[in-house]
Coordinates of C-alpha atoms and ligand atoms in Angstrom, one line a residue:
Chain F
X1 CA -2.8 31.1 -127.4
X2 CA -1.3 27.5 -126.6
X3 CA 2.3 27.2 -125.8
X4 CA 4.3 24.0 -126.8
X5 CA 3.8 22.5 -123.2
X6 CA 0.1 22.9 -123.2
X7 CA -0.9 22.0 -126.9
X8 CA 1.2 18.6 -125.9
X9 CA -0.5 18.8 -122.5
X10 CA -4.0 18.6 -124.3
X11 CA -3.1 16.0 -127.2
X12 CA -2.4 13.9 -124.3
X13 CA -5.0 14.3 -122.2
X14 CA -7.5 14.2 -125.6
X15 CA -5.4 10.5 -126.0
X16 CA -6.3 9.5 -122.6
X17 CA -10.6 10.1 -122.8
X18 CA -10.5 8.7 -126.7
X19 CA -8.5 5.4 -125.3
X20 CA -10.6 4.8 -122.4
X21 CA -14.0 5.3 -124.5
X22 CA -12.5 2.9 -127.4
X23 CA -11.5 -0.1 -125.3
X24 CA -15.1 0.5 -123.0
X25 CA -16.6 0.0 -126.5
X26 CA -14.6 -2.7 -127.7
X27 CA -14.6 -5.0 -124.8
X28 CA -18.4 -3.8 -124.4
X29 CA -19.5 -5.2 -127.5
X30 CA -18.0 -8.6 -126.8
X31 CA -18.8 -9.0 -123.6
X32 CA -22.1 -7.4 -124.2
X33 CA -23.1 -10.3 -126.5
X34 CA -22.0 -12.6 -123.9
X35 CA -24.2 -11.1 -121.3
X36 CA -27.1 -10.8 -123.9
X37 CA -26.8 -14.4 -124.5
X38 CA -27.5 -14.8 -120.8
X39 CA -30.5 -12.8 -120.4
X40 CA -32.2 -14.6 -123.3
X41 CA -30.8 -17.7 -122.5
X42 CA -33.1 -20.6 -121.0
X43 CA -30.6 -21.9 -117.9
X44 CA -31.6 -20.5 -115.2
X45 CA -28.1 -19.6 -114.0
X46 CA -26.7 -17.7 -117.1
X47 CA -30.3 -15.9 -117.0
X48 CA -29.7 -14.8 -113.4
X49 CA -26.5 -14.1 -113.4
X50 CA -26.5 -11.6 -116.3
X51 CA -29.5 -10.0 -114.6
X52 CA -27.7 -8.9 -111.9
X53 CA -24.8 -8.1 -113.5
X54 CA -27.1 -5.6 -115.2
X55 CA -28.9 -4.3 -112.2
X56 CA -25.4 -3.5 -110.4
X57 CA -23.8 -1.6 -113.1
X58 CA -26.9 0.3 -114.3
X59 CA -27.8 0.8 -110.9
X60 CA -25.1 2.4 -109.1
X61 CA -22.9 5.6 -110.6
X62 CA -20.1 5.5 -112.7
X63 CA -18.0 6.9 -110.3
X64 CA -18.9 4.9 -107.6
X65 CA -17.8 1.5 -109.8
X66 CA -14.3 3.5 -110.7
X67 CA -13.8 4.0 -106.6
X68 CA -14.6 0.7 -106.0
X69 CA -12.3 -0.8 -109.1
X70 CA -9.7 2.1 -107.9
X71 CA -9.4 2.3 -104.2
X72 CA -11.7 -0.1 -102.6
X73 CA -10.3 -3.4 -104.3
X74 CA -7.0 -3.2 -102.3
X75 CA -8.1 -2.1 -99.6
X76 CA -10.2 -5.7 -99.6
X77 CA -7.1 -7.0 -101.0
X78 CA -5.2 -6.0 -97.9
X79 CA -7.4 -6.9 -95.1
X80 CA -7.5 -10.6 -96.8
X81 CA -3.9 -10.9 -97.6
X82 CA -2.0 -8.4 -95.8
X83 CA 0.1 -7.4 -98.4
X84 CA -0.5 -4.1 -100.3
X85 CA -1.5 -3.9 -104.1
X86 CA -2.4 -0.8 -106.2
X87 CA -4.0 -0.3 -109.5
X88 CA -2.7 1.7 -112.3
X89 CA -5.4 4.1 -112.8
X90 CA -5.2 3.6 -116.1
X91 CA -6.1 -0.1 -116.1
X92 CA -9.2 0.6 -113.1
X93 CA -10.4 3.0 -115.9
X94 CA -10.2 0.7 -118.3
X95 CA -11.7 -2.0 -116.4
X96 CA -14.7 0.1 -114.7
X97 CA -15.5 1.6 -118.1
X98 CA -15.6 -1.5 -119.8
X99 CA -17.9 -3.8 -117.0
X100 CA -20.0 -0.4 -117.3
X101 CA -20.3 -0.5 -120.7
X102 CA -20.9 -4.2 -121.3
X103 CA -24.4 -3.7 -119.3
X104 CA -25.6 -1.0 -121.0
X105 CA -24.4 -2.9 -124.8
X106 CA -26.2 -6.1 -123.5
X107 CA -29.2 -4.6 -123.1
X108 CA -28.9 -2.9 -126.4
X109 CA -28.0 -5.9 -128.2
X110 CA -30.9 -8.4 -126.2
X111 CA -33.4 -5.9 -127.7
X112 CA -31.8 -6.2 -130.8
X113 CA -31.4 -9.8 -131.1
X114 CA -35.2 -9.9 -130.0
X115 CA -36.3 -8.0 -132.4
X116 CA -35.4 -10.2 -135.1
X117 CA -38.3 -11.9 -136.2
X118 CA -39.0 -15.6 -134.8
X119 CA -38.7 -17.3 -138.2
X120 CA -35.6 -17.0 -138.9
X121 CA -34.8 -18.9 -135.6
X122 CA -37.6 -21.8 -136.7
X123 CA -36.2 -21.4 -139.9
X124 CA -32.5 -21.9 -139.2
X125 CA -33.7 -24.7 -136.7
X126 CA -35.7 -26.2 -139.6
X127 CA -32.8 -26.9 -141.8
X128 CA -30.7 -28.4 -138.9
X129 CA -28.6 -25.7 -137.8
X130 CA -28.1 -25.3 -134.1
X131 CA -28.8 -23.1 -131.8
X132 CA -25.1 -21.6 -131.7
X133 CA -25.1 -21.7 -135.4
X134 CA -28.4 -20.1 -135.9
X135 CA -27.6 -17.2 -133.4
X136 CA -23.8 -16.2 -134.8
X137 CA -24.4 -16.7 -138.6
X138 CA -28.0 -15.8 -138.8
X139 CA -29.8 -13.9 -136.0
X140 CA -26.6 -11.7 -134.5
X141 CA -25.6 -10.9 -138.2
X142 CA -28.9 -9.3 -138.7
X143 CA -28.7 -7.1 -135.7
X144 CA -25.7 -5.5 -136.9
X145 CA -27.4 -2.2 -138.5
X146 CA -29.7 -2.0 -135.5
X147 CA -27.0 -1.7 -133.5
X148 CA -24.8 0.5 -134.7
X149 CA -27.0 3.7 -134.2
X150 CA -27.0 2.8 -130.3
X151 CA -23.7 1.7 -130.2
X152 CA -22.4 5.5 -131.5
X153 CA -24.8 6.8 -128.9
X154 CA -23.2 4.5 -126.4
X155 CA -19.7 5.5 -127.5
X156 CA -20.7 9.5 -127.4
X157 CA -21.8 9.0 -123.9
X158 CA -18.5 7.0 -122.7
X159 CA -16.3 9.7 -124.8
X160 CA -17.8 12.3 -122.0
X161 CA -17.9 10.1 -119.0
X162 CA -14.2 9.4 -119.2
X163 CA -14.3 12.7 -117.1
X164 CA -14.7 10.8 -114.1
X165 CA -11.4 9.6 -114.4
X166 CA -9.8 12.9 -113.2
X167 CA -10.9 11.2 -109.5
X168 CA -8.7 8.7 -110.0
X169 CA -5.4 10.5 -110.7
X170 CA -5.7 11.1 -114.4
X171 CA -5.5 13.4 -116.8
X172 CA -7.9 13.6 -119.6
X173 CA -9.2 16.2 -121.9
X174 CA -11.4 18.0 -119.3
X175 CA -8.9 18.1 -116.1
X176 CA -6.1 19.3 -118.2
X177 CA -8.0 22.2 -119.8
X178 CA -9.1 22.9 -116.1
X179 CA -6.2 22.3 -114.8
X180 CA -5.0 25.2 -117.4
X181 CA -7.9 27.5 -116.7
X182 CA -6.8 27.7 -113.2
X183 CA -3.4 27.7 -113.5
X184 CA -3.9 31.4 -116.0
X185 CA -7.3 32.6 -114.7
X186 CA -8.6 32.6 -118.2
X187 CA -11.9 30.7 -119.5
X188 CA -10.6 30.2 -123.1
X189 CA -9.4 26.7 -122.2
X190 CA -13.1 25.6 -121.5
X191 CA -14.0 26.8 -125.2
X192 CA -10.7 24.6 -126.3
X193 CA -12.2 21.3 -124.2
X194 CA -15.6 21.8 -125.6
X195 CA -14.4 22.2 -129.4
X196 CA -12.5 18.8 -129.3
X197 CA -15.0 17.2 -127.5
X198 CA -17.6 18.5 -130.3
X199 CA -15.3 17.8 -133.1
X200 CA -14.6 13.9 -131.8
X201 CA -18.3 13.4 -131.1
X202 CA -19.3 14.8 -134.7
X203 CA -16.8 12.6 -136.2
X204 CA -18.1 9.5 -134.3
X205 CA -21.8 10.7 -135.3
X206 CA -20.8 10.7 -139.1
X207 CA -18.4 7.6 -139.1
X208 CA -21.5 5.3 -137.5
X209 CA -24.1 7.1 -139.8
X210 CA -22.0 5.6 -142.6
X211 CA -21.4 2.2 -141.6
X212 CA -25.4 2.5 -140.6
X213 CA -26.0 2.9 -144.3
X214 CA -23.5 0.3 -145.1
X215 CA -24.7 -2.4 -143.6
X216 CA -28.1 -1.9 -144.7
X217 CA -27.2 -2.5 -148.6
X218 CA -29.5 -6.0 -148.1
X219 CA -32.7 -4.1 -146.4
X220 CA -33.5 -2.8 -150.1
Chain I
X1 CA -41.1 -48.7 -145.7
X2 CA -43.6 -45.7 -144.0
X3 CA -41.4 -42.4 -144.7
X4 CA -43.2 -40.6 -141.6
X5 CA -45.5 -42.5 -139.0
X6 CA -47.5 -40.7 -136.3
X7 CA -48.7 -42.7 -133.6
X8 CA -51.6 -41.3 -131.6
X9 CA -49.8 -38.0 -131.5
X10 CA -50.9 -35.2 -129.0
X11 CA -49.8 -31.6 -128.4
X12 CA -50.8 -29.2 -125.8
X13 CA -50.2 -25.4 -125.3
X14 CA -50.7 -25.1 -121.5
X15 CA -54.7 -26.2 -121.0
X16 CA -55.5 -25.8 -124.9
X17 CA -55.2 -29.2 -126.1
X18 CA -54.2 -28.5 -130.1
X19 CA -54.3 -32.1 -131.2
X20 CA -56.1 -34.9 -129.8
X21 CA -54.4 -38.0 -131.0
X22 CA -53.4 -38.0 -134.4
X23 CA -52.5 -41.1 -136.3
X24 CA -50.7 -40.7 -139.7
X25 CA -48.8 -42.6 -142.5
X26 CA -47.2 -41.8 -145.2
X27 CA -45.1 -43.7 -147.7
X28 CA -42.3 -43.3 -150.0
X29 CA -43.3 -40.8 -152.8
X30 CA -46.6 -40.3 -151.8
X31 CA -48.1 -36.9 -151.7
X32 CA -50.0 -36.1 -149.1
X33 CA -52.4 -32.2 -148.8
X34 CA -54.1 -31.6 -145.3
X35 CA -56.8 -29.1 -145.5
X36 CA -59.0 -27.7 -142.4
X37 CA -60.0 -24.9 -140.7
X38 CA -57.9 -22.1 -139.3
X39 CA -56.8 -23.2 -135.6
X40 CA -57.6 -27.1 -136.5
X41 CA -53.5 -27.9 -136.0
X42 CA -52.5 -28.3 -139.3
X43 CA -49.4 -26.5 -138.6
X44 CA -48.7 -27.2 -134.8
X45 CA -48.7 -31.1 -136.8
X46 CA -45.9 -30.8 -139.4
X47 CA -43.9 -28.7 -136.3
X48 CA -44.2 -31.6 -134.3
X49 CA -42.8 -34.0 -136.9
X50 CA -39.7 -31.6 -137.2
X51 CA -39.7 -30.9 -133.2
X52 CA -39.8 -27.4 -133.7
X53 CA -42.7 -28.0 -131.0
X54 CA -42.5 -31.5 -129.0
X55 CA -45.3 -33.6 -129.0
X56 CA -47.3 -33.7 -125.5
X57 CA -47.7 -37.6 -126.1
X58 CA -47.5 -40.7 -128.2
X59 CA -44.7 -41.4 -131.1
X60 CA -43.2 -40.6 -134.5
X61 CA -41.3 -42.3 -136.5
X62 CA -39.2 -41.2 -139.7
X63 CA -38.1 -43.7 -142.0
X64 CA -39.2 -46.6 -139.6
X65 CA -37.0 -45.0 -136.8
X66 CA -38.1 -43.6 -133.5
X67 CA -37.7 -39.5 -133.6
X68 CA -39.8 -39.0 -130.6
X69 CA -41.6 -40.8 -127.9
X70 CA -44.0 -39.4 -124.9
X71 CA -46.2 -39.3 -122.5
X72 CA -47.8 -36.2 -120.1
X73 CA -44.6 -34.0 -121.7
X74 CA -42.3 -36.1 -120.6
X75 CA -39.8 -38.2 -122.3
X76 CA -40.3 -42.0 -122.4
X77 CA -37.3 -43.1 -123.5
X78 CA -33.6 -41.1 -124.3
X79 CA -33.3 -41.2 -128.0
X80 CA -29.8 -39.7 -128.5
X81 CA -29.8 -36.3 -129.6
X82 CA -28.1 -36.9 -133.0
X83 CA -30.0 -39.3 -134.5
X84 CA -32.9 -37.0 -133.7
X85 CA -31.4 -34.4 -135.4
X86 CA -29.8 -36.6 -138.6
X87 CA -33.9 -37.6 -138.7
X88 CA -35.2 -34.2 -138.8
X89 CA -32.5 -32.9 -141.3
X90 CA -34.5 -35.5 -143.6
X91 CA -37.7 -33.2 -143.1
X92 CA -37.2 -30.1 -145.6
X93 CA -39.8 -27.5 -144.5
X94 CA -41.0 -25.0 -146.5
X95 CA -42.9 -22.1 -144.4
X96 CA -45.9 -19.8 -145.3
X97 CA -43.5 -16.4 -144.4
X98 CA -40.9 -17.8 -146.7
X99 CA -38.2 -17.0 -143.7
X100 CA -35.2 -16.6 -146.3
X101 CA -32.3 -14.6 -144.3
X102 CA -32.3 -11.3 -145.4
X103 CA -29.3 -10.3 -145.3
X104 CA -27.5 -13.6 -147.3
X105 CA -27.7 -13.4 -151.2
X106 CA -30.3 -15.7 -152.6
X107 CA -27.0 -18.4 -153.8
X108 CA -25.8 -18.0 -149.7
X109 CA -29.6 -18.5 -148.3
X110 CA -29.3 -22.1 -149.8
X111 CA -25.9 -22.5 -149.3
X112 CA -25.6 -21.9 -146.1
X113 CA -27.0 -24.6 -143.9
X114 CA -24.9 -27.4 -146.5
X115 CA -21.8 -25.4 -145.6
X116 CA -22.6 -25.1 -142.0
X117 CA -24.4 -27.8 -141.1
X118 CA -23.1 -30.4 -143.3
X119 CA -20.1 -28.8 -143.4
X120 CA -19.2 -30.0 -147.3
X121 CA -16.9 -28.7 -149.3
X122 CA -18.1 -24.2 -150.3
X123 CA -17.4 -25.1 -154.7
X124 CA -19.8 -28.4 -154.2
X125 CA -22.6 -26.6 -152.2
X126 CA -22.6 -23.8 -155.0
X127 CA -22.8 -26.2 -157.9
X128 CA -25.6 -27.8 -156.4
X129 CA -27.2 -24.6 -155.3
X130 CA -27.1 -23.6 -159.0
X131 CA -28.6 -26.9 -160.2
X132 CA -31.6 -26.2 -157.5
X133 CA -32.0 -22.5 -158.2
X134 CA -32.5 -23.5 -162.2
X135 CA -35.1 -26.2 -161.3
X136 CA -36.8 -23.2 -159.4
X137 CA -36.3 -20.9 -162.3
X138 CA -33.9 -18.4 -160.3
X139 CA -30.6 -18.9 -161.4
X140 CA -29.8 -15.2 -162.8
X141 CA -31.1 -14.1 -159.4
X142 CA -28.4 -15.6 -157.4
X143 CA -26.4 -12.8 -156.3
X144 CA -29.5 -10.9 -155.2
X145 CA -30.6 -9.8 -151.7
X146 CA -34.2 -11.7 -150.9
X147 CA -35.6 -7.9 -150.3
X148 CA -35.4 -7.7 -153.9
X149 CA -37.4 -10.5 -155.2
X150 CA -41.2 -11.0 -155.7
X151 CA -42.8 -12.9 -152.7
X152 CA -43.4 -15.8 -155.7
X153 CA -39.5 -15.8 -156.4
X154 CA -38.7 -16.0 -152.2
X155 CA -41.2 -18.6 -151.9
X156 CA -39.1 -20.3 -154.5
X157 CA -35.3 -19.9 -153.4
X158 CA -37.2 -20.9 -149.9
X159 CA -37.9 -24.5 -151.5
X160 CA -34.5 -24.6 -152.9
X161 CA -33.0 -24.1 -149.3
X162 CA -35.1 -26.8 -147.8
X163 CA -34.1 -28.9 -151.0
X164 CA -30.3 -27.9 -150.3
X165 CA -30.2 -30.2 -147.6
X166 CA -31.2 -33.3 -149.4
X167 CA -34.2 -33.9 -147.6
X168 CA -36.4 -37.4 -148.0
X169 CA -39.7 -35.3 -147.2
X170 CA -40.9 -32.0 -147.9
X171 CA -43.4 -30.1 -145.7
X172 CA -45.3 -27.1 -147.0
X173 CA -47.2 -25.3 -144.4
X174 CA -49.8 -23.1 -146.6
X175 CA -46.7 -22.0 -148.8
X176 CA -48.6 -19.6 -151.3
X177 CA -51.4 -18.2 -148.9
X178 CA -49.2 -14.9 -148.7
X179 CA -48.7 -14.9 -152.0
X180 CA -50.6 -12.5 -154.3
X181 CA -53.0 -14.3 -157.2
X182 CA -51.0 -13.9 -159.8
X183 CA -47.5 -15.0 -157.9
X184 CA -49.6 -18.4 -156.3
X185 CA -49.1 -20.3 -159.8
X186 CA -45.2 -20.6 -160.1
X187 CA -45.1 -21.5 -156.7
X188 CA -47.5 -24.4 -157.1
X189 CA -45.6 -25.3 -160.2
X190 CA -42.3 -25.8 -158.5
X191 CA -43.9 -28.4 -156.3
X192 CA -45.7 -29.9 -159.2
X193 CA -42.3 -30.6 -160.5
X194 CA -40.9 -32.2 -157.3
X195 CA -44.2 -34.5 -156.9
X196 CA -43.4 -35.8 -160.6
X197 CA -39.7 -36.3 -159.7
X198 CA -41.1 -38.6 -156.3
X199 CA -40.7 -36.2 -153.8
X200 CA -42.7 -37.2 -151.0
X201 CA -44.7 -34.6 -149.4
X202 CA -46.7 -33.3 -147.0
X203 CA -48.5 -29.7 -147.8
X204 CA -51.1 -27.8 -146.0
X205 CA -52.8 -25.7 -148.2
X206 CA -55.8 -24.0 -149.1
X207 CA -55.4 -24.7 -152.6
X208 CA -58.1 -27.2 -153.5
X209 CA -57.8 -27.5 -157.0
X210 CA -54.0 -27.8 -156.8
X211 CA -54.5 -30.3 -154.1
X212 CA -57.2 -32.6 -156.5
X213 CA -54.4 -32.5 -158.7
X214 CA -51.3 -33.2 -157.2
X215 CA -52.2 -35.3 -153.7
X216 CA -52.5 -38.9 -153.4
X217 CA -54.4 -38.4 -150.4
X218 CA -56.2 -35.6 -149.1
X219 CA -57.0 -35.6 -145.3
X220 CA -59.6 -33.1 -143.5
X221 CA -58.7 -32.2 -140.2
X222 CA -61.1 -30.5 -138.0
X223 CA -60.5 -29.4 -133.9
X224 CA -57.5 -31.9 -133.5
X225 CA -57.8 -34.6 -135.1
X226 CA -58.1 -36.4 -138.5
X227 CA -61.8 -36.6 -139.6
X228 CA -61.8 -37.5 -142.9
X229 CA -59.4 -39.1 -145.1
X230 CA -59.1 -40.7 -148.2
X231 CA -58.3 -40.4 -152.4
X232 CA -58.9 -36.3 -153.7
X233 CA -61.7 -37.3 -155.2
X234 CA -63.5 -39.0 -152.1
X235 CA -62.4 -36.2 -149.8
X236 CA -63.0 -32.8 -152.3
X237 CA -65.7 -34.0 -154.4
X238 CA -68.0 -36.8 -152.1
X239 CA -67.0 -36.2 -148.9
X240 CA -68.4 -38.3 -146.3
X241 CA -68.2 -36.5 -142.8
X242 CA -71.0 -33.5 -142.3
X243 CA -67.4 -30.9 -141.1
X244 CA -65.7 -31.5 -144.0
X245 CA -68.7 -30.7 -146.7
X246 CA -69.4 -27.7 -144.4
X247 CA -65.7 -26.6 -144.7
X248 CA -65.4 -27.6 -148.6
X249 CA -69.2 -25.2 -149.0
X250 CA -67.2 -22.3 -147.1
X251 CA -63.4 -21.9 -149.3
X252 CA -65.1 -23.0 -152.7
Ligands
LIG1 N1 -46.9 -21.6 -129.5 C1 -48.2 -21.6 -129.3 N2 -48.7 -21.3 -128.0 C2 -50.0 -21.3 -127.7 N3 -51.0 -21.7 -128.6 C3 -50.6 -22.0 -129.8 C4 -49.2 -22.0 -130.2 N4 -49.1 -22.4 -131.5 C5 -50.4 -22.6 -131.9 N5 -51.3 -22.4 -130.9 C6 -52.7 -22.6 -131.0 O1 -53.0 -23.9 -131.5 C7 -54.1 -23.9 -132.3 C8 -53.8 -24.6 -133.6 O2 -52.8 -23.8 -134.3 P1 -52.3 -24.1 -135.7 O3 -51.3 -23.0 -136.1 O4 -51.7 -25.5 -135.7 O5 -53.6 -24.1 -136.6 P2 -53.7 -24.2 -138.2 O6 -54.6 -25.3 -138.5 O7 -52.3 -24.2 -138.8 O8 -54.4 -22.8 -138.5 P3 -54.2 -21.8 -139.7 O9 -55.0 -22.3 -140.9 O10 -54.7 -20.5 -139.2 O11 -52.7 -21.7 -140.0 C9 -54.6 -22.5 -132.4 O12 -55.7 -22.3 -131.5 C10 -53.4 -21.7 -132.0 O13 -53.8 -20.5 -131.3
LIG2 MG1 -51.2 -22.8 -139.9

């Protein structure tokens, strides 16, 4: 079984993947919307801008953006300044999860936001609201249950990503486990990762289920 | 005064030309229906007037004021953006899909654009949402969900919305043709009432008899353009042209 040292070895490690995948989600969502915007947006600029922005980070791997965020950013930052610069690798996780995240939530939320039906725009327009105020109180509000199903999905697959981050000098759930494993030649510490990882993942399916249901109370 | 004037308006969708000079007048109170056939531009007309489309060329003028002016889809003059707006928040529209927000009560569907919009005060903009949805028959459905009304009833808390705003005309574009029969009366009723109060209106409809009743003028218009116009009685019961006697022969 666990000793002291390694049950507070995991809890930490556990608190490390859950933060990463809760701030990728948070700032995801916001700056999802923004990039939506963008794509749906008539100025040319804003369009192509958050096209590639999208491109980039669904393009390439995960792990490639974390060792560019991690090691390759002060590298460029020395050979252009000549003074040295490191990134807590807490904060290039953070930041790489989150840029990551924001492209795959803005192409959830575009689809979303398009599938609204185009009266409600004319509609909105109609009685004299603008375009700003037609999209935040009346087409993004309706999008809200369709994206919540995605958006759980979107969380599930961040809360599993976050493994990457063992690259860049951290320790989350799965590299301390390992880490374990190693150190005592026994497996059992693999069956330990994957029965938090299951028990955070069902507990995000049935939280977003709910709030799914919630925020359908209008659809009848 | 002329409440809405349309001066030799034309629209285009790429190379389908959808109206082919339109000219149009309409006075305080009066109540004007447009019939025609499917694709004649009934509806691309009353979305020019509110510029939910812009017009390809020639004017309109609401309340005697230029809304829009141009030629070969270009502008011909800068009208500034909010008097265009203040002009078209004097068009109410009411729309064949009803378009209430589902996911705002009925009381916050006409609520919301005073509030938002107009910005006025939440405890006014419910008191007069009250007063509208009684006119409308609706009040004890205010704190419902528009998912849980009869099309008849959206169609309804759809005209009080438009009305919310206070506007000076009121545009129907075929507002009971996805109603079933037996909904299509209380619909027509509620605008019954606001002719009587002097509303003045412009409705596209295929509702002849309601039309003979309730419009001062009835105007037939067939591929683009106005072809026939005149009292209900001239129009619906002698009409003059050979398309419009066709199209009256076809819906009755
Ligand atoms: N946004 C658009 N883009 C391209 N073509 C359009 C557009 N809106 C309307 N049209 C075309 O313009 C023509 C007139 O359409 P409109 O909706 O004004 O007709 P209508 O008289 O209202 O017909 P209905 O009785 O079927 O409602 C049709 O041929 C239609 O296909
Ligand atoms: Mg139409």
């Amino acid at each position: 079984m666990l000793n002291e040292i390694q049950l507070w070895a995991i809890v930490n490690g556990t608190i490390v993947t859950l933060e990463i995948a809760i701030v990728a989600i948070i700032f995801g969502a916001i700056f999802g919307v923004v990039v939506a915007l963008g794509r749906l947006s008539k100025s040319k600029v804003a369009n192509t801008l958050s096209w590639f922005y999208i491109w980039f980070f669904r393009g390439t791997p995960m792990l490639l953006q974390l060792f560019i965020i991690y090691y390759a950013i002060p590298i460029i930052y020395l050979d252009a300044t000549g003074s040295t610069f490191t990134v807590n690798p807490m904060i290039a996780a953070f930041v790489a999860f989150s840029l990551n995240a924001t492209a795959y939530l803005a192409e959830i939320i575009r689809a979303a936001i398009e599938s609204i039906d185009g009266g409600q725009m004319e509609a909105s327009k109609a009685l004299g609201m603008s375009y700003r105020q037609a999209m935040t109180k009346i087409i993004i509000p309706q999008t809200y249950k369709r994206l919540v199903a995605p958006m759980g999905n979107e969380l599930i697959m961040l809360l599993k990503d976050t493994s990457l981050v063992s690259t860049i000098a951290l320790f989350d759930l799965l590299r301390t486990t390992k880490t374990m494993a190693s150190a005592t030649g026994s497996w059992i510490y693999y069956i330990y990762a994957a029965a938090i990882y299951l028990f955070l993942t069902t507990i995000i399916q049935v939280v977003f289920d709910k709030m799914e249901k919630k925020l359908g109370i209008y659809e009848r | 005064m002329s409440m809405v004037k349309l001066v030799n308006i034309r629209k285009s969708f790429g190379d389908l030309e959808v109206l082919k000079g339109v000219n149009l007048e309409v006075s305080q109170g009066e109540v004007v229906c447009i019939i025609g056939a499917s694709g004649s531009g009934k509806s691309t007309l009353l979305r020019c007037l509110n510029q939910l489309e812009r017009i390809s060329d020639g004017e309109i003028y609401i309340e005697d004021v230029l809304s829009d002016k141009r030629a070969n889809n270009k502008d011909l003059m800068k009208i500034d953006p909010v008097t265009v707006q203040s002009l078209c928040a004097d068009l109410g529209m009411v729309f064949q899909s009803f378009n209430l927000f589902p996911h705002l009560t009925v009381i916050d569907n006409v609520t919301i654009a005073p509030l938002i919009v107009k910005k006025i005060d939440k405890k006014i903009a419910e008191t007069r949402a009250l007063d509208l949805l009684s006119m409308v028959g609706l009040s004890e459905k205010k704190d419902e969900y528009p998912s849980r009304l009869s099309g008849g009833q959206q169609q309804r808390v759809a005209i009080a919305r438009a009305l919310a705003m206070d506007p000076k005309i009121m545009m129907f574009d075929e507002p009971t043709s996805a109603l079933d029969p037996e909904l299509v009366g209380e619909v027509l009723a509620t605008m019954r009432q606001l002719a009587e109060k002097g509303m003045t209106m412009l409705i596209v409809t295929h509702e002849i008899g309601f039309a003979r009743e309730v419009a001062d003028r009835v105007i037939f218009m067939d591929a683009g353009v106005i072809c026939e116009e005149g009292s209900p009685e001239e129009v619906l019961l002698n009409p003059k042209e050979e398309r419009t006697k066709s199209f009256l022969n076809k819906i009755l």
